[in-house]
Short mmCIF file of C-alpha atoms in Angstrom, two decimals:
data_model
loop_
_atom_site.label_atom_id
_atom_site.label_comp_id
_atom_site.label_asym_id
_atom_site.label_seq_id
_atom_site.Cartn_x
_atom_site.Cartn_y
_atom_site.Cartn_z
CA MET A 920 7.27 32.78 -20.68
CA LYS A 921 8.08 29.22 -21.31
CA LYS A 922 10.60 27.93 -18.31
CA THR A 923 11.32 24.59 -17.64
CA VAL A 924 10.43 23.42 -14.08
CA LYS A 925 11.53 20.82 -12.03
CA PHE A 926 9.36 19.56 -9.08
CA SER A 927 8.96 16.51 -6.76
CA VAL A 928 5.72 14.76 -7.12
CA GLU A 929 4.03 12.37 -4.34
CA ARG A 930 1.85 9.43 -5.96
CA THR A 931 -0.77 7.68 -4.14
CA THR A 932 -1.34 3.86 -5.12
CA GLN A 933 -3.82 1.23 -4.29
CA ALA A 934 -2.37 -2.31 -4.74
CA GLU A 935 -3.19 -6.00 -4.14
CA VAL A 936 -0.98 -8.61 -2.79
CA GLU A 937 -1.73 -12.15 -2.96
CA ILE A 938 0.57 -14.39 -0.46
CA SER A 939 0.23 -17.38 2.64
CA ILE A 940 0.92 -16.82 5.92
CA GLU A 941 -0.19 -18.15 9.21
CA VAL A 942 -3.33 -16.56 10.73
CA PRO A 943 -3.23 -15.95 13.82
CA GLU A 944 -6.01 -17.68 15.72
CA GLU A 945 -7.12 -14.27 17.15
CA PHE A 946 -8.64 -13.96 13.60
CA LEU A 947 -10.05 -17.16 12.94
CA ASP A 948 -13.73 -18.28 13.83
CA GLU A 949 -14.12 -22.29 15.21
CA ASP A 950 -13.96 -23.34 11.59
CA GLY A 951 -10.68 -21.97 10.72
CA GLU A 952 -12.65 -18.97 8.55
CA VAL A 953 -11.72 -15.24 8.97
CA CYS A 954 -13.85 -13.50 11.42
CA ASP A 955 -12.17 -10.40 12.03
CA ASP A 956 -11.36 -8.71 8.89
CA GLU A 957 -10.71 -5.61 10.50
CA GLY A 958 -8.52 -6.93 12.87
CA LEU A 959 -6.12 -9.23 10.50
CA ARG A 960 -6.33 -5.74 7.94
CA ASP A 961 -4.65 -4.03 11.30
CA TRP A 962 -2.30 -6.83 12.36
CA ALA A 963 -1.37 -7.26 8.26
CA ASP A 964 -0.34 -3.75 8.42
CA GLU A 965 1.68 -3.55 11.43
CA ASN A 966 3.57 -6.81 10.55
CA HIS A 967 5.29 -5.62 7.02
CA ASN A 968 6.50 -8.79 6.26
CA TRP A 969 4.51 -9.22 3.07
CA THR A 970 5.79 -5.83 1.53
CA ASP A 971 8.46 -7.13 -0.49
CA GLN A 972 5.76 -9.47 -2.62
CA GLU A 973 5.11 -8.83 -6.14
CA LEU A 974 2.01 -6.74 -6.64
CA ILE A 975 -0.87 -8.39 -8.72
CA PHE A 976 -2.35 -5.39 -9.71
CA GLU A 977 -1.39 -1.63 -8.85
CA GLU A 978 -3.08 1.31 -9.88
CA ILE A 979 -2.14 5.02 -9.40
CA THR A 980 -5.02 6.92 -7.88
CA ASP A 981 -3.41 10.29 -7.08
CA THR A 982 -0.54 11.97 -8.31
CA SER A 983 0.28 15.80 -6.63
CA VAL A 984 2.88 18.45 -6.67
CA ILE A 985 4.73 18.45 -3.35
CA GLU A 986 7.58 21.26 -3.78
CA VAL A 987 9.51 23.27 -6.75
CA LEU A 988 13.05 22.62 -6.97
CA ASN A 989 14.07 24.44 -9.72
CA ALA A 990 12.51 26.54 -12.62
CA TYR A 991 14.74 28.33 -15.24
#
């Protein structure tokens, strides 16, 4: 039997952002080059001042059903 089903989904995306920011000195070597990618990544993740920037690339990597809301 054919039914109309309404459900909520969750999408996981991967995106790229390119911005100019002041990188804390703790992540730079004596030549001013980034020497701690992991630390800089964690710092950027905690300092969300970049989240409203325009994405230069975005790809949906996964879509899954969370909950069936209605079926009739």
